């Protein structure tokens, strides 16, 4: 058997190492015990990677105007189309919209084509949507986009502050590392700052549920407190910072004490004081932040208000100390390194600096160089809508689901002259509007590098053959460049050659003036590149082992050589709740899905965790809005609507609602969270306000609810509301309708499809109860079933799925199917908790009750749940806590 290939996970910014081995079936996937990001761990998503690489739904051949064509025709069509628009309207009329899923080498050539050959900077990326505020904050404070710390800091810190980060679900392996360190050093403290009570809060020593958008007030208050408490590092501040007096003045004026902070944030002043005291007396503190901070119209200020507290105390760049941006995507950092954002140049150089533009143009030998910042993501789609940008090439992303005001983005693409999409998936909301589709390699087939949140460059290696005519993104881009007449600038025959140029550019005219420098990785042979071990930049010379921490020596990259403390006055969010839209909508990720589900939906175990789109709100707000948990509700904002089922999990504060970001038009009739989101952006970073959109909740009355399980996905155009849940052995469709069909049997037969003469069609109708059930059985195999009821009291989906997976069903199953419930005790196992071992809630609750279990470790020992990736441990903890409260009540 072939040796496993060392590669990296393609999902979050933790950048875990993966051992992948191709087999005749699904590839074998394990965590790489030698990779310093994860030391062998993988979360539920990483563990399920093997389920996601099938060829089903892949885009395998180039297509122009819906017709399959050869590569040469497709490439010529794109090149000619772009060249024509540039000729007629100038270079600002074309754009690239790329992705943190691309490898660094792909990003490098895309950026080079746009900025050095087309001569405009209209290349932006979906990373704009998740971490550009961190970039802007870093550049302001440090003089460069520098993450000072490393993952080890999260293990050696005495206090970890997680701000706007559901780390347990969104960076699960890092969370496991923190949990393990906390177990070994119980004195370690964890503070979570988040308007939601997320699973991460289950293990927090202190949770501050601040009102959305009030982070700056909290950290300004902390800054003022630190100064008054004498926690200021006088020597460091005097010698190594500028602007501290102004920053402090603004902080003391706006948020002088815990009472003022409590008034602004809505958190009890005692809890605020506890946090301030803890921070002040703990030298080893890491403040890790993520989308809850970045995705805001004041995102840059939020980042700087956090950094200010670390600069005032001199706690930066030393073991266990520093602000820490946790990036969302696997290669958001790599994209930043090559300048794949509209306001950056390659190798951390600046578009606004003449000497930088000269260095890059001379190095590339390019005919031109962009001289001004290009259009950032939201502006870009607005420019398409306005007809100023007439040709767009979208790579490895699905903006019609992920952008704010996503309906307007769709309208923009509908009117765009030329839409080119490179993707590995054939059917997405965005590919549906493409004039040209280019089949790109998927994870497992790609080779290149990625950089994770701690600046660690790792190889992503191919272990599968590219299927059909799929090609690497860098190849597609360089071929288009060639057909546009720029072949001399794009002579690469491999990803290694591109990486070499990237490494050399980082060193060009860089006499210690720029922090990003990977000269030590220049000149690698193909073999050396292939063997490249994970390494943290900068590294200046061959053979160096990289740099674990930065800035601890007091060296910053501003012209003054010092760090800048930025005054951050709290600002009210751009759109406040009002009578028509009284709630604040927050959007975000769930544990087992990734972005728009194009890949994770292929894994039944991932889909099962939270299979339907939902709206979460406080139970009292639900009551006052006239809706109940389990009902369908409509979320409306000024920009769009979503219809989903209501949950009242207790995670959401009064006045807020939460909608997950993952569902697209492929998986649900009306659940694209992006369509709801306010398109206002941070003025500096251009990052949109995904966490603060005024919204309204209304009942979504329906006449009937239904669920249908079939072997094929159904065409549901005449159903009012639907969600598609792909499974191992069947497709599940959650349904609801406003109109009852005149004849249920005829409707059911049409919906479930003809199953042939030999099929048994069994049905049951109770008109007074509003209940209808239909079952198609061929031979002894269930091929389709439909359950309808006036209320959402339908059969347990887990049981139905289990019956569906049987090769033949028993007479008792037939009876049960028609009765609409499992016959016999304990048949409803409840929702899935542990994806790795398929352990459901009922089994965990039973084990806790029967064996008096009181820790996740005991649950793992008995049921294995939580013993692999650990992503479900917060949920197990919650079940343990619920059981404790129940026993206390009895
Ligand atoms: Fe992949 Fe999970 Fe690691 Fe993130 S934490 S890189 S999703 S395995």
GROMACS .gro file of N, CA and C in nm, residues 640-724:
model
  255
  640UNK      N    1  -3.314   4.187   0.251
  640UNK     CA    2  -3.364   4.060   0.201
  640UNK      C    3  -3.438   3.981   0.308
  641UNK      N    4  -3.470   3.858   0.274
  641UNK     CA    5  -3.544   3.773   0.369
  641UNK      C    6  -3.487   3.631   0.369
  642UNK      N    7  -3.510   3.565   0.482
  642UNK     CA    8  -3.476   3.424   0.498
  642UNK      C    9  -3.592   3.359   0.571
  643UNK      N   10  -3.624   3.236   0.533
  643UNK     CA   11  -3.726   3.161   0.608
  643UNK      C   12  -3.658   3.036   0.663
  644UNK      N   13  -3.668   3.016   0.793
  644UNK     CA   14  -3.603   2.900   0.854
  644UNK      C   15  -3.676   2.865   0.983
  645UNK      N   16  -3.636   2.751   1.039
  645UNK     CA   17  -3.705   2.704   1.160
  645UNK      C   18  -3.645   2.773   1.283
  646UNK      N   19  -3.732   2.805   1.376
  646UNK     CA   20  -3.687   2.879   1.494
  646UNK      C   21  -3.634   2.784   1.602
  647UNK      N   22  -3.522   2.825   1.662
  647UNK     CA   23  -3.470   2.757   1.780
  647UNK      C   24  -3.460   2.860   1.892
  648UNK      N   25  -3.474   2.814   2.012
  648UNK     CA   26  -3.452   2.903   2.127
  648UNK      C   27  -3.356   2.828   2.219
  649UNK      N   28  -3.230   2.828   2.182
  649UNK     CA   29  -3.133   2.742   2.250
  649UNK      C   30  -3.083   2.798   2.382
  650UNK      N   31  -3.113   2.926   2.406
  650UNK     CA   32  -3.056   2.989   2.525
  650UNK      C   33  -2.920   3.052   2.497
  651UNK      N   34  -2.874   3.044   2.373
  651UNK     CA   35  -2.743   3.103   2.341
  651UNK      C   36  -2.753   3.252   2.310
  652UNK      N   37  -2.876   3.300   2.283
  652UNK     CA   38  -2.890   3.435   2.228
  652UNK      C   39  -2.948   3.530   2.333
  653UNK      N   40  -2.889   3.650   2.339
  653UNK     CA   41  -2.939   3.750   2.434
  653UNK      C   42  -3.068   3.811   2.382
  654UNK      N   43  -3.143   3.874   2.472
  654UNK     CA   44  -3.262   3.948   2.431
  654UNK      C   45  -3.224   4.051   2.325
  655UNK      N   46  -3.305   4.067   2.225
  655UNK     CA   47  -3.283   4.171   2.124
  655UNK      C   48  -3.196   4.126   2.007
  656UNK      N   49  -3.147   4.001   2.013
  656UNK     CA   50  -3.059   3.954   1.905
  656UNK      C   51  -3.118   3.829   1.838
  657UNK      N   52  -3.079   3.806   1.715
  657UNK     CA   53  -3.110   3.678   1.649
  657UNK      C   54  -2.984   3.632   1.576
  658UNK      N   55  -2.978   3.502   1.554
  658UNK     CA   56  -2.861   3.446   1.485
  658UNK      C   57  -2.908   3.358   1.370
  659UNK      N   58  -2.841   3.372   1.255
  659UNK     CA   59  -2.869   3.286   1.139
  659UNK      C   60  -2.735   3.233   1.086
  660UNK      N   61  -2.723   3.102   1.063
  660UNK     CA   62  -2.596   3.049   1.009
  660UNK      C   63  -2.577   3.088   0.862
  661UNK      N   64  -2.450   3.091   0.821
  661UNK     CA   65  -2.418   3.147   0.688
  661UNK      C   66  -2.420   3.044   0.576
  662UNK      N   67  -2.437   2.915   0.607
  662UNK     CA   68  -2.395   2.813   0.511
  662UNK      C   69  -2.495   2.780   0.399
  663UNK      N   70  -2.625   2.798   0.424
  663UNK     CA   71  -2.721   2.745   0.327
  663UNK      C   72  -2.732   2.833   0.203
  664UNK      N   73  -2.726   2.768   0.089
  664UNK     CA   74  -2.731   2.838  -0.039
  664UNK      C   75  -2.863   2.805  -0.108
  665UNK      N   76  -2.882   2.859  -0.227
  665UNK     CA   77  -3.002   2.828  -0.305
  665UNK      C   78  -3.006   2.685  -0.352
  666UNK      N   79  -2.893   2.615  -0.343
  666UNK     CA   80  -2.890   2.473  -0.382
  666UNK      C   81  -2.951   2.387  -0.272
  667UNK      N   82  -2.939   2.431  -0.147
  667UNK     CA   83  -2.982   2.347  -0.035
  667UNK      C   84  -3.108   2.395   0.035
  668UNK      N   85  -3.156   2.512   0.003
  668UNK     CA   86  -3.279   2.558   0.069
  668UNK      C   87  -3.347   2.663  -0.018
  669UNK      N   88  -3.480   2.673  -0.001
  669UNK     CA   89  -3.555   2.763  -0.088
  669UNK      C   90  -3.527   2.910  -0.056
  670UNK      N   91  -3.502   2.941   0.072
  670UNK     CA   92  -3.486   3.083   0.107
  670UNK      C   93  -3.405   3.096   0.235
  671UNK      N   94  -3.276   3.063   0.229
  671UNK     CA   95  -3.197   3.063   0.352
  671UNK      C   96  -3.058   3.120   0.334
  672UNK      N   97  -3.039   3.204   0.231
  672UNK     CA   98  -2.906   3.265   0.211
  672UNK      C   99  -2.890   3.381   0.308
  673UNK      N  100  -2.815   3.357   0.416
  673UNK     CA  101  -2.800   3.460   0.518
  673UNK      C  102  -2.741   3.588   0.459
  674UNK      N  103  -2.655   3.573   0.358
  674UNK     CA  104  -2.592   3.690   0.297
  674UNK      C  105  -2.695   3.788   0.241
  675UNK      N  106  -2.810   3.736   0.199
  675UNK     CA  107  -2.910   3.826   0.140
  675UNK      C  108  -2.968   3.921   0.246
  676UNK      N  109  -2.952   3.885   0.373
  676UNK     CA  110  -3.007   3.970   0.480
  676UNK      C  111  -2.912   4.081   0.520
  677UNK      N  112  -2.784   4.063   0.490
  677UNK     CA  113  -2.682   4.141   0.560
  677UNK      C  114  -2.662   4.280   0.500
  678UNK      N  115  -2.658   4.374   0.592
  678UNK     CA  116  -2.631   4.514   0.562
  678UNK      C  117  -2.497   4.528   0.487
  679UNK      N  118  -2.494   4.590   0.370
  679UNK     CA  119  -2.367   4.598   0.297
  679UNK      C  120  -2.274   4.711   0.344
  680UNK      N  121  -2.305   4.774   0.456
  680UNK     CA  122  -2.214   4.880   0.503
  680UNK      C  123  -2.080   4.815   0.542
  681UNK      N  124  -1.971   4.889   0.521
  681UNK     CA  125  -1.838   4.832   0.548
  681UNK      C  126  -1.757   4.924   0.640
  682UNK      N  127  -1.653   4.866   0.697
  682UNK     CA  128  -1.557   4.944   0.775
  682UNK      C  129  -1.487   5.041   0.678
  683UNK      N  130  -1.477   5.171   0.714
  683UNK     CA  131  -1.424   5.267   0.616
  683UNK      C  132  -1.279   5.238   0.577
  684UNK      N  133  -1.203   5.174   0.663
  684UNK     CA  134  -1.063   5.150   0.632
  684UNK      C  135  -1.042   5.012   0.569
  685UNK      N  136  -1.100   4.911   0.633
  685UNK     CA  137  -1.072   4.774   0.587
  685UNK      C  138  -1.166   4.729   0.476
  686UNK      N  139  -1.281   4.794   0.465
  686UNK     CA  140  -1.379   4.750   0.365
  686UNK      C  141  -1.450   4.622   0.405
  687UNK      N  142  -1.434   4.580   0.530
  687UNK     CA  143  -1.500   4.456   0.574
  687UNK      C  144  -1.646   4.484   0.612
  688UNK      N  145  -1.737   4.399   0.565
  688UNK     CA  146  -1.879   4.425   0.590
  688UNK      C  147  -1.923   4.392   0.732
  689UNK      N  148  -2.045   4.441   0.760
  689UNK     CA  149  -2.105   4.433   0.894
  689UNK      C  150  -2.189   4.305   0.906
  690UNK      N  151  -2.126   4.190   0.914
  690UNK     CA  152  -2.203   4.065   0.917
  690UNK      C  153  -2.268   4.038   1.053
  691UNK      N  154  -2.232   4.117   1.153
  691UNK     CA  155  -2.280   4.086   1.289
  691UNK      C  156  -2.382   4.185   1.340
  692UNK      N  157  -2.426   4.277   1.257
  692UNK     CA  158  -2.511   4.382   1.313
  692UNK      C  159  -2.605   4.439   1.208
  693UNK      N  160  -2.706   4.362   1.172
  693UNK     CA  161  -2.805   4.412   1.077
  693UNK      C  162  -2.941   4.418   1.146
  694UNK      N  163  -3.007   4.532   1.147
  694UNK     CA  164  -3.141   4.538   1.206
  694UNK      C  165  -3.236   4.443   1.133
  695UNK      N  166  -3.314   4.369   1.210
  695UNK     CA  167  -3.398   4.265   1.148
  695UNK      C  168  -3.532   4.254   1.219
  696UNK      N  169  -3.625   4.192   1.150
  696UNK     CA  170  -3.758   4.167   1.207
  696UNK      C  171  -3.786   4.017   1.196
  697UNK      N  172  -3.861   3.966   1.292
  697UNK     CA  173  -3.901   3.825   1.286
  697UNK      C  174  -4.053   3.820   1.277
  698UNK      N  175  -4.103   3.748   1.180
  698UNK     CA  176  -4.248   3.731   1.165
  698UNK      C  177  -4.280   3.583   1.155
  699UNK      N  178  -4.400   3.548   1.197
  699UNK     CA  179  -4.443   3.409   1.173
  699UNK      C  180  -4.445   3.383   1.022
  700UNK      N  181  -4.423   3.260   0.985
  700UNK     CA  182  -4.434   3.221   0.844
  700UNK      C  183  -4.541   3.112   0.841
  701UNK      N  184  -4.668   3.156   0.835
  701UNK     CA  185  -4.776   3.057   0.848
  701UNK      C  186  -4.781   2.963   0.728
  702UNK      N  187  -4.795   2.836   0.755
  702UNK     CA  188  -4.811   2.738   0.647
  702UNK      C  189  -4.927   2.646   0.681
  703UNK      N  190  -4.981   2.585   0.581
  703UNK     CA  191  -5.094   2.495   0.598
  703UNK      C  192  -5.047   2.356   0.641
  704UNK      N  193  -4.931   2.320   0.596
  704UNK     CA  194  -4.883   2.186   0.627
  704UNK      C  195  -4.730   2.182   0.632
  705UNK      N  196  -4.680   2.086   0.709
  705UNK     CA  197  -4.537   2.059   0.716
  705UNK      C  198  -4.516   1.918   0.661
  706UNK      N  199  -4.400   1.894   0.603
  706UNK     CA  200  -4.377   1.760   0.550
  706UNK      C  201  -4.230   1.723   0.550
  707UNK      N  202  -4.209   1.592   0.537
  707UNK     CA  203  -4.073   1.545   0.514
  707UNK      C  204  -4.080   1.432   0.411
  708UNK      N  205  -3.992   1.438   0.312
  708UNK     CA  206  -3.987   1.333   0.210
  708UNK      C  207  -3.846   1.280   0.202
  709UNK      N  208  -3.833   1.147   0.199
  709UNK     CA  209  -3.702   1.085   0.179
  709UNK      C  210  -3.707   1.007   0.048
  710UNK      N  211  -3.607   1.029  -0.035
  710UNK     CA  212  -3.605   0.965  -0.166
  710UNK      C  213  -3.462   0.926  -0.201
  711UNK      N  214  -3.449   0.845  -0.306
  711UNK     CA  215  -3.314   0.807  -0.350
  711UNK      C  216  -3.251   0.914  -0.440
  712UNK      N  217  -3.335   1.002  -0.498
  712UNK     CA  218  -3.286   1.112  -0.583
  712UNK      C  219  -3.334   1.244  -0.524
  713UNK      N  220  -3.256   1.351  -0.545
  713UNK     CA  221  -3.303   1.482  -0.501
  713UNK      C  222  -3.426   1.520  -0.584
  714UNK      N  223  -3.525   1.579  -0.519
  714UNK     CA  224  -3.652   1.609  -0.586
  714UNK      C  225  -3.654   1.750  -0.645
  715UNK      N  226  -3.737   1.768  -0.745
  715UNK     CA  227  -3.762   1.901  -0.798
  715UNK      C  228  -3.878   1.958  -0.717
  716UNK      N  229  -3.852   2.065  -0.642
  716UNK     CA  230  -3.951   2.112  -0.545
  716UNK      C  231  -4.007   2.249  -0.580
  717UNK      N  232  -4.018   2.278  -0.710
  717UNK     CA  233  -4.055   2.414  -0.746
  717UNK      C  234  -4.197   2.451  -0.701
  718UNK      N  235  -4.287   2.353  -0.679
  718UNK     CA  236  -4.422   2.394  -0.638
  718UNK      C  237  -4.445   2.381  -0.488
  719UNK      N  238  -4.336   2.376  -0.410
  719UNK     CA  239  -4.349   2.371  -0.264
  719UNK      C  240  -4.311   2.508  -0.209
  720UNK      N  241  -4.387   2.556  -0.110
  720UNK     CA  242  -4.362   2.692  -0.060
  720UNK      C  243  -4.223   2.705   0.000
  721UNK      N  244  -4.185   2.607   0.080
  721UNK     CA  245  -4.056   2.615   0.152
  721UNK      C  246  -3.993   2.477   0.155
  722UNK      N  247  -3.865   2.468   0.134
  722UNK     CA  248  -3.798   2.339   0.139
  722UNK      C  249  -3.651   2.353   0.180
  723UNK      N  250  -3.600   2.244   0.234
  723UNK     CA  251  -3.456   2.231   0.259
  723UNK      C  252  -3.414   2.092   0.214
  724UNK      N  253  -3.302   2.085   0.147
  724UNK     CA  254  -3.249   1.956   0.102
  724UNK      C  255  -3.139   1.913   0.199
   0.00000   0.00000   0.00000
